[in-house]
PDB file of C-alpha atoms in Angstrom:
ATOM      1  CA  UNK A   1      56.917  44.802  49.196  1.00 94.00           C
ATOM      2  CA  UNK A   2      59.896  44.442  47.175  1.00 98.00           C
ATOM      3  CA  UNK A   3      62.889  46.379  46.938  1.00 98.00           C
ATOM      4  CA  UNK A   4      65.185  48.053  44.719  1.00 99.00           C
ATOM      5  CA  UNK A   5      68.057  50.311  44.640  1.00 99.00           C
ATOM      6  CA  UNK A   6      69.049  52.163  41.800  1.00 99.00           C
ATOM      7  CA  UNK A   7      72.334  54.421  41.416  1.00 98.00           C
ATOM      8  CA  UNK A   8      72.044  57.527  38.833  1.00 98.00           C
ATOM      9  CA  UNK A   9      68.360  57.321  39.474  1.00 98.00           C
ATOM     10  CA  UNK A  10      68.065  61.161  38.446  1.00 98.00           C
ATOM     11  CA  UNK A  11      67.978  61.157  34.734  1.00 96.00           C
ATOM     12  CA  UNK A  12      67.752  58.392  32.142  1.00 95.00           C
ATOM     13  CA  UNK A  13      67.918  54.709  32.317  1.00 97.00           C
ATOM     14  CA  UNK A  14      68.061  55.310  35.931  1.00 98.00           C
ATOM     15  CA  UNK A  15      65.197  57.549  36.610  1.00 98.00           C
ATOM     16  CA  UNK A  16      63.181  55.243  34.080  1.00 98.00           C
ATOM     17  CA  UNK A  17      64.098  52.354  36.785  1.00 98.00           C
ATOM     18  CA  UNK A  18      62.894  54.462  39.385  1.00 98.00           C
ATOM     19  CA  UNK A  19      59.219  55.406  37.533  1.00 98.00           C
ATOM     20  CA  UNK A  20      58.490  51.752  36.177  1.00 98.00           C
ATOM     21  CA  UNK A  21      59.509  50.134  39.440  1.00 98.00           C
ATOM     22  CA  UNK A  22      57.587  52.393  41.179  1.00 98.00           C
ATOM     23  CA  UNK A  23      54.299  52.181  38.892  1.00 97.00           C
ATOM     24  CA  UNK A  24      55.042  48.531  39.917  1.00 97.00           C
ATOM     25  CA  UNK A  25      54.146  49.288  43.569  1.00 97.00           C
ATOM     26  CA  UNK A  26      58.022  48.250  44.300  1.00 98.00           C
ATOM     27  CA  UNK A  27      59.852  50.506  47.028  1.00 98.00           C
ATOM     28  CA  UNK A  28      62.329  52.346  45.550  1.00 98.00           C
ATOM     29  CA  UNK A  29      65.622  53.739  46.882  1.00 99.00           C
ATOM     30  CA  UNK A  30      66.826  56.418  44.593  1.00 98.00           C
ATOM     31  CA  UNK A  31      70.540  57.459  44.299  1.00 98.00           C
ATOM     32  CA  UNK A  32      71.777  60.600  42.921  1.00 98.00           C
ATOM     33  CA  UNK A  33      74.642  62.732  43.909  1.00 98.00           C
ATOM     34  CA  UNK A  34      72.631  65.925  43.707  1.00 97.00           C
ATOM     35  CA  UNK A  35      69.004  65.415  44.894  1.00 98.00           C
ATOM     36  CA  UNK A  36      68.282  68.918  45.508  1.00 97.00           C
ATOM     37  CA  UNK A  37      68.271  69.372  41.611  1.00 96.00           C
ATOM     38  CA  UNK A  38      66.924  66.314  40.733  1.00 97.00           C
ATOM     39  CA  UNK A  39      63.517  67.888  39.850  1.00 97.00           C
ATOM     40  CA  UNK A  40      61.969  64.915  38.154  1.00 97.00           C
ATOM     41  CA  UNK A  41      62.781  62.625  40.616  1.00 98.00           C
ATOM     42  CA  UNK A  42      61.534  65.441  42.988  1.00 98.00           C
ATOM     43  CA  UNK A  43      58.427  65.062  41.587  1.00 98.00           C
ATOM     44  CA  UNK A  44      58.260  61.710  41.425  1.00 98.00           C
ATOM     45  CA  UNK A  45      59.087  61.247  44.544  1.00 98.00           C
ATOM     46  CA  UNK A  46      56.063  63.800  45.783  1.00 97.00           C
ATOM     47  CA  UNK A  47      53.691  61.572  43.692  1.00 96.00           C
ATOM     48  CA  UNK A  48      54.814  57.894  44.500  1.00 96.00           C
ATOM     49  CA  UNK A  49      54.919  57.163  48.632  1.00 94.00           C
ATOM     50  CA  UNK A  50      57.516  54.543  47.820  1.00 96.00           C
ATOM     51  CA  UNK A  51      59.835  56.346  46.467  1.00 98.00           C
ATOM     52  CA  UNK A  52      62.564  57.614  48.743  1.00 98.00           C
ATOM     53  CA  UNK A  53      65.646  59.644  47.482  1.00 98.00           C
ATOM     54  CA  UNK A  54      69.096  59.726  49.113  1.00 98.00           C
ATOM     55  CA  UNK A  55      72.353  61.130  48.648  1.00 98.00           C
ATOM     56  CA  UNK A  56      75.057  59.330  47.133  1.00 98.00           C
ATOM     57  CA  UNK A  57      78.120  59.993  44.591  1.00 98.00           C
ATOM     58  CA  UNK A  58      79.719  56.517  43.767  1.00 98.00           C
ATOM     59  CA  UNK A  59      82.935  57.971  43.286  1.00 98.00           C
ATOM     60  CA  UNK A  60      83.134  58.862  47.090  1.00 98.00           C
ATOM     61  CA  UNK A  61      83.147  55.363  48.665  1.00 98.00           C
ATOM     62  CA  UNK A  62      82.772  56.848  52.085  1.00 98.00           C
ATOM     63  CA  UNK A  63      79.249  57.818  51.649  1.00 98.00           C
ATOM     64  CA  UNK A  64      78.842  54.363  49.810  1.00 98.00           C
ATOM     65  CA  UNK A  65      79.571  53.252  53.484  1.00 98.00           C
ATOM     66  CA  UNK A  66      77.639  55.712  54.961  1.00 98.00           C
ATOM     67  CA  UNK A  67      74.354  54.702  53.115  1.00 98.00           C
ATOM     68  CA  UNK A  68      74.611  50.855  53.549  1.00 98.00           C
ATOM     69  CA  UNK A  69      74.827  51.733  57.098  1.00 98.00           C
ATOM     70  CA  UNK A  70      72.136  53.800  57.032  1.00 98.00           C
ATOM     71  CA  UNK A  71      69.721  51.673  55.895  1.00 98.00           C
ATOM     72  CA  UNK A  72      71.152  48.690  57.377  1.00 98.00           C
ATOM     73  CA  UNK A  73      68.879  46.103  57.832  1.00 97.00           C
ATOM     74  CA  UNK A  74      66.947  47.202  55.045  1.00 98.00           C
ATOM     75  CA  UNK A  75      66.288  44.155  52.609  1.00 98.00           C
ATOM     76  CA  UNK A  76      67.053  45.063  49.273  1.00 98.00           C
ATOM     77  CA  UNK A  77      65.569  42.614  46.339  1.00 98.00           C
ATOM     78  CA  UNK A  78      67.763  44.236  43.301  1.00 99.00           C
ATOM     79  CA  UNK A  79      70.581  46.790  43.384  1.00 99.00           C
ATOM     80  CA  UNK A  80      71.061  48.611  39.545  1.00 99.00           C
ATOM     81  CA  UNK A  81      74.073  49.838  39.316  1.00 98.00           C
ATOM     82  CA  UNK A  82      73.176  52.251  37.028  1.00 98.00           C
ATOM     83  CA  UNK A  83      75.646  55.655  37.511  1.00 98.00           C
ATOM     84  CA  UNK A  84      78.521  56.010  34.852  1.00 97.00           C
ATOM     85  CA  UNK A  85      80.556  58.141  32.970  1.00 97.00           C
ATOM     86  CA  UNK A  86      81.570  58.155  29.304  1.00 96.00           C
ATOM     87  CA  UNK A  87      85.059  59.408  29.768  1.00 93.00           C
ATOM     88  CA  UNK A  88      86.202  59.884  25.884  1.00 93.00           C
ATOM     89  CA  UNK A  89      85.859  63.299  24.236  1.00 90.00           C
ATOM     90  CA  UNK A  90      86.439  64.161  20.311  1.00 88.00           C
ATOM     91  CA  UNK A  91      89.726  66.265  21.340  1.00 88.00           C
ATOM     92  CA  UNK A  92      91.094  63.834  23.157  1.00 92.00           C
ATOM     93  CA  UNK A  93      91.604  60.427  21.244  1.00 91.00           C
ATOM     94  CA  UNK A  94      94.315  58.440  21.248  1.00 92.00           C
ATOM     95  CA  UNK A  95      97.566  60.392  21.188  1.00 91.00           C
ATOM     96  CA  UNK A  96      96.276  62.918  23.629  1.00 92.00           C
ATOM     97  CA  UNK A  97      94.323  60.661  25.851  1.00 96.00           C
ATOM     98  CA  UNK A  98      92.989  62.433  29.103  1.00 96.00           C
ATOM     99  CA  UNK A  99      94.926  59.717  31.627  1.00 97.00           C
ATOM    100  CA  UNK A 100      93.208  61.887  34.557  1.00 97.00           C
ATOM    101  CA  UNK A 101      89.483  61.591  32.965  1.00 97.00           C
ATOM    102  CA  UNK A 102      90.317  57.853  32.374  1.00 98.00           C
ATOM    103  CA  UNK A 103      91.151  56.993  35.704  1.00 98.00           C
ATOM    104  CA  UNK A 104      88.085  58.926  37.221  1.00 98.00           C
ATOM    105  CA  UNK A 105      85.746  57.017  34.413  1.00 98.00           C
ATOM    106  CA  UNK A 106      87.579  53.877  35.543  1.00 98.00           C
ATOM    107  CA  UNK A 107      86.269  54.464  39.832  1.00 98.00           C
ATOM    108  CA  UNK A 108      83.242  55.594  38.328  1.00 98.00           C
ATOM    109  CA  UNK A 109      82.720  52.280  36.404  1.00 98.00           C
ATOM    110  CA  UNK A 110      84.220  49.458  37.704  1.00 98.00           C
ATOM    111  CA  UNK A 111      85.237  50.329  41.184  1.00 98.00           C
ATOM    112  CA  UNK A 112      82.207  51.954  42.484  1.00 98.00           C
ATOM    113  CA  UNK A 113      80.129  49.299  41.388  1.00 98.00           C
ATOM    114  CA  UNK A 114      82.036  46.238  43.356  1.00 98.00           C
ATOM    115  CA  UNK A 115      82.070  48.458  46.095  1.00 98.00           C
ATOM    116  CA  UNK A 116      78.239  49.004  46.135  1.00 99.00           C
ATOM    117  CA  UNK A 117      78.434  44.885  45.841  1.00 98.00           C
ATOM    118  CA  UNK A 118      80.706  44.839  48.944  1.00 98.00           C
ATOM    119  CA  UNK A 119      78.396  47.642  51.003  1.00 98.00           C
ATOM    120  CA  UNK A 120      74.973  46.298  50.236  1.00 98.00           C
ATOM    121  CA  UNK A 121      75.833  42.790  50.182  1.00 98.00           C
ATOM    122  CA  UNK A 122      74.232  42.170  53.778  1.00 98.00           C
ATOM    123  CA  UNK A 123      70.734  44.247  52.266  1.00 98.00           C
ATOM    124  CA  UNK A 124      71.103  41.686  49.173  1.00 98.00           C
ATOM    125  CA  UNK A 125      71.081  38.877  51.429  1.00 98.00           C
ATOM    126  CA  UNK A 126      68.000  39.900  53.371  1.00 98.00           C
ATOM    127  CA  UNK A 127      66.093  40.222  50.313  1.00 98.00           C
ATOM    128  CA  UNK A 128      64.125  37.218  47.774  1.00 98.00           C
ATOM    129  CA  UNK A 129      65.326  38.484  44.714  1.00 98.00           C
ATOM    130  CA  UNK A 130      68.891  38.652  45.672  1.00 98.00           C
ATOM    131  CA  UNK A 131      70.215  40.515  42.596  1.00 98.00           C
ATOM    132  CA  UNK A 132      72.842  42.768  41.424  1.00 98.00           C
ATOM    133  CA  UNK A 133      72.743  44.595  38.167  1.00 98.00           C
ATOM    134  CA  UNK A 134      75.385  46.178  36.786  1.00 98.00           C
ATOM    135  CA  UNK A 135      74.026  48.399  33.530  1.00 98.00           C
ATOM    136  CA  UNK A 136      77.459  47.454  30.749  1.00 98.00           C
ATOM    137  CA  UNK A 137      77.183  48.509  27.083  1.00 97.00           C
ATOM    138  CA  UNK A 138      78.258  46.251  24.207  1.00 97.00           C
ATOM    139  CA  UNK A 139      81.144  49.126  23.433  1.00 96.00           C
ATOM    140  CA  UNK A 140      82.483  46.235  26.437  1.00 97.00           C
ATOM    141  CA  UNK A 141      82.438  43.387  24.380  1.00 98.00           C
ATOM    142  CA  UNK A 142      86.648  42.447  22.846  1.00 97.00           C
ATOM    143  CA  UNK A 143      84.827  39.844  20.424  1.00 96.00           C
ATOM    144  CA  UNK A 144      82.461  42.918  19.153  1.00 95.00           C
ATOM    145  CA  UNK A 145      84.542  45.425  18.390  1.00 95.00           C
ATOM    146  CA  UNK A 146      85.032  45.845  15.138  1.00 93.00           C
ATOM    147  CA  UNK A 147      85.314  49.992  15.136  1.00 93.00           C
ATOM    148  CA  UNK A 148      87.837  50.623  17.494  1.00 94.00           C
ATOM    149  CA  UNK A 149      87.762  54.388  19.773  1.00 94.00           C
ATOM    150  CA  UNK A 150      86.563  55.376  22.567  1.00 96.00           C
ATOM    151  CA  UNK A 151      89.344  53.734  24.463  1.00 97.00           C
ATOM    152  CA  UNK A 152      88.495  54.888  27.996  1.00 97.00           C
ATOM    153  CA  UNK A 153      84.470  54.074  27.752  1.00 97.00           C
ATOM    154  CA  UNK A 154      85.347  50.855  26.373  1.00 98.00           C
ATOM    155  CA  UNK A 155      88.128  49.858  28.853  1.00 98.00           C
ATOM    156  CA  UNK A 156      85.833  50.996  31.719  1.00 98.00           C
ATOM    157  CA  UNK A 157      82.648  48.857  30.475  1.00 98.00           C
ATOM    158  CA  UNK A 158      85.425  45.599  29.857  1.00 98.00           C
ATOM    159  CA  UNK A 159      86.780  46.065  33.344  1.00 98.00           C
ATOM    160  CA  UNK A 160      82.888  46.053  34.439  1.00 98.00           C
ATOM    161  CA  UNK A 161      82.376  42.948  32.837  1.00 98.00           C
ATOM    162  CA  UNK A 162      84.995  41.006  33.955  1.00 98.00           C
ATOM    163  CA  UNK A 163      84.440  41.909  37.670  1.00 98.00           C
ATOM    164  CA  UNK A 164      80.838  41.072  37.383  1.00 98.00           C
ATOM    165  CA  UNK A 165      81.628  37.869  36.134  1.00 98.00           C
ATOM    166  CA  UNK A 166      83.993  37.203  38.727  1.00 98.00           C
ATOM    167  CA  UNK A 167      81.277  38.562  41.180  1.00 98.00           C
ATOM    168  CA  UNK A 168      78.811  35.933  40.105  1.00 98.00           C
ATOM    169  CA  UNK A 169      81.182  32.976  40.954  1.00 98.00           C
ATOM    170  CA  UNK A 170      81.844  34.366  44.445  1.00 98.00           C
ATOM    171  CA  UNK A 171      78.415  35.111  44.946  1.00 98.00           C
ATOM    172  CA  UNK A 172      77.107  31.818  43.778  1.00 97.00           C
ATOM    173  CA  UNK A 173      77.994  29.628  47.240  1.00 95.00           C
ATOM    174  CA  UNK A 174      75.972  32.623  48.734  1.00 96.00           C
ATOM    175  CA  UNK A 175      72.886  32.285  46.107  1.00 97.00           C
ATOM    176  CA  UNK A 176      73.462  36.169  44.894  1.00 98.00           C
ATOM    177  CA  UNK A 177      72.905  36.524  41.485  1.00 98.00           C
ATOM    178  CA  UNK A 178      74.298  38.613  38.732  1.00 98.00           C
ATOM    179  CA  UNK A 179      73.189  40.097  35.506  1.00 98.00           C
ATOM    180  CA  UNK A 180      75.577  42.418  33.212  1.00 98.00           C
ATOM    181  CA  UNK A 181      73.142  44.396  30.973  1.00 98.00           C
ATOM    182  CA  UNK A 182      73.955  46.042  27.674  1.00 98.00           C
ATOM    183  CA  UNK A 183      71.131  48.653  27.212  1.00 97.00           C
ATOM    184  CA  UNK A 184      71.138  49.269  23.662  1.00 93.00           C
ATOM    185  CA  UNK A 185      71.635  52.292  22.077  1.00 85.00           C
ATOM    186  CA  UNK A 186      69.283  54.785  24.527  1.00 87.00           C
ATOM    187  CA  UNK A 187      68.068  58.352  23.079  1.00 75.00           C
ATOM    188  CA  UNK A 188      69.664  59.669  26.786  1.00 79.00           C
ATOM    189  CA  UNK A 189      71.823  62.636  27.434  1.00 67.00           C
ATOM    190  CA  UNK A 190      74.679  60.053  27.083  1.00 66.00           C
ATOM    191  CA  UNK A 191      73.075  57.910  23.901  1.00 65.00           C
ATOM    192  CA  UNK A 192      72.229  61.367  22.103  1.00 68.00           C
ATOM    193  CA  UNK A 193      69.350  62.400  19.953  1.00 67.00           C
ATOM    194  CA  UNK A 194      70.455  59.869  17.144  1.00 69.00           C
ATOM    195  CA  UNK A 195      69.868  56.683  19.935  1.00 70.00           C
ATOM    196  CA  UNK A 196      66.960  54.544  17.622  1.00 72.00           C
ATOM    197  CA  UNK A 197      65.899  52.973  21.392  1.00 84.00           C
ATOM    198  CA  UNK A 198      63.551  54.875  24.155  1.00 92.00           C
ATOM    199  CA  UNK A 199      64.814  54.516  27.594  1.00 94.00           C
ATOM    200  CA  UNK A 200      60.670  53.089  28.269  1.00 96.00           C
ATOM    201  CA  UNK A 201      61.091  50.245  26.058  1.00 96.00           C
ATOM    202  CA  UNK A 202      65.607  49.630  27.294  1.00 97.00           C
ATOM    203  CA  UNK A 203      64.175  49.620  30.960  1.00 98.00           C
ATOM    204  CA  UNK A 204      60.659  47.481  29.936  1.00 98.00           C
ATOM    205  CA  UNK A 205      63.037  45.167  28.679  1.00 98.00           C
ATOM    206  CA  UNK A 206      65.638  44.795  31.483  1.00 98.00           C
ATOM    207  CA  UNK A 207      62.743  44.503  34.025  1.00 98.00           C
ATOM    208  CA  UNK A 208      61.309  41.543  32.260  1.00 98.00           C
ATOM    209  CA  UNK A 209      64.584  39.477  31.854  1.00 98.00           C
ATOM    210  CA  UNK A 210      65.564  40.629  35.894  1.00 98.00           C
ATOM    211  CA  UNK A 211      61.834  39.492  36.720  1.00 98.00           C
ATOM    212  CA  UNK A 212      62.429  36.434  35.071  1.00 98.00           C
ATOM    213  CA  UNK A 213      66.141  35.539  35.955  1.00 98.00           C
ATOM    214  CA  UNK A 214      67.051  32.026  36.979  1.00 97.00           C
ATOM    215  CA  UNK A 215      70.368  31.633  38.982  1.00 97.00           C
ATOM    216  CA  UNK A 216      71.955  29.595  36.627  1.00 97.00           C
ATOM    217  CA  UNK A 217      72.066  32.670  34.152  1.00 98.00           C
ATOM    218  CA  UNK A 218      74.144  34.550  36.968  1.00 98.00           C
ATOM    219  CA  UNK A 219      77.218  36.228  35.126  1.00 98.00           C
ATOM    220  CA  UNK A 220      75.457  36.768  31.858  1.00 98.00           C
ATOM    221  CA  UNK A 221      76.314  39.388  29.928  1.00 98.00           C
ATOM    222  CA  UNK A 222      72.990  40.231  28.176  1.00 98.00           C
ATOM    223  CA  UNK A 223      71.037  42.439  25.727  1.00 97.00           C
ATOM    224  CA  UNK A 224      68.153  44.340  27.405  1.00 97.00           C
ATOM    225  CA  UNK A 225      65.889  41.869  25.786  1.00 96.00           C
ATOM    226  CA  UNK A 226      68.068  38.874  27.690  1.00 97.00           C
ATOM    227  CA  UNK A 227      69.685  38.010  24.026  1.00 97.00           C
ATOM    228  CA  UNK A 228      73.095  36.474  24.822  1.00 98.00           C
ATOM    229  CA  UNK A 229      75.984  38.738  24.091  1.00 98.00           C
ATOM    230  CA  UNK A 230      79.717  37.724  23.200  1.00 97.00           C
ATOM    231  CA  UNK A 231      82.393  38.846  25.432  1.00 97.00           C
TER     232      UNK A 231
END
């Protein structure tokens, strides 16, 4: 049975991982910080046997530890890294940036998820997929933007990008692959009611292009659908 682990796996892209791999007969490893009032993973978790739930704020890399050696020896086919924070607010643009906020977003976003990398690397290893996911946004891409704001989001989701890439050339040698996934524009608490994408057809998408990933497309920064983005 394969295997996949999925951080912010309570609520939406990541709790749409969790139902469509689990539809999928996959065994799923579900990471939330609160599970307790997780209620639709809850449930899902009552209704699918392969669904387990666990513990797990990213910003706290202690319990990052914690888990990996928890379930160590467990093989893990694909790790989403899937948790994030937006960071930017309307009152606080530039000229009264939030410095605190931005340096949380930037753990949240770019540190957590190399250290998820560096915990679960051994479970990676044991598994036939052998692939880490790191869920970007295009509001990442320097040749894209053409708007400007939201400089801590967009900072975070650059920095995420860049360590990915490295992450695929240090991974290569060890035939760990990487795929940096802009999501689209997701009706999600984050996205907003004014998203034009469901999180069913974002996830749909992203499953296909993981299921069909070849190793040399490790480090590609990608549209759900697997269109090409520019850095």
């Amino acid at each position: 049975m394969a295997t996949v682990l999925i951080t912010g796996a309570n609520r939406g892209l990541g709790f749409e991982f969790c139902k469509q791999y689990a539809s999928e007969g996959w065994r799923v490893l579900a990471c939330c910080r609160m599970p307790e009032a997780a209620s639709e993973l809850l449930n899902l978790a009552e209704q699918s046997p392969h669904v387990s739930i666990f513990a797990l704020d990213v910003g706290n890399f202690e319990q990052i530890e914690q888990l990996a050696a928890q379930l160590e020896g467990t093989a893990i086919d694909v790790l989403v890294n899937n948790a994030g924070v937006y960071g930017d607010s309307n009152e606080r643009g530039f000229g009264k940036l939030d410095y605190e906020a931005w340096t949380k977003t930037l753990v949240i976003n770019i540190q957590a998820p190399v250290k998820m990398a560096e915990a679960f690397l051994p479970h990676l290893q044991r598994g036939d997929k052998k692939l880490l996911v790191a869920i970007s946004s295009l509001m990442g891409s320097i040749g894209d933007n053409s708007s400007g704001g939201s400089v801590i989001y967009r900072s975070s989701k650059a920095g995420l990008n860049a360590v990915m890439k490295t992450l695929a050339i240090g991974l290569k040698e060890q035939e760990v692959g990487v795929l940096i996934f802009h999501p689209g524009w997701v009706r999600t608490d984050m996205g907003g009611e004014k998203a034009p994408l469901e999180a069913v057809e974002s996830v749909a998408g992203m499953r296909q292009t993981i299921a069909e990933f070849l190793p040399e497309q490790s480090g590609s920064f990608v549209k759900y659908d697997g269109t090409a983005l520019p850095w």
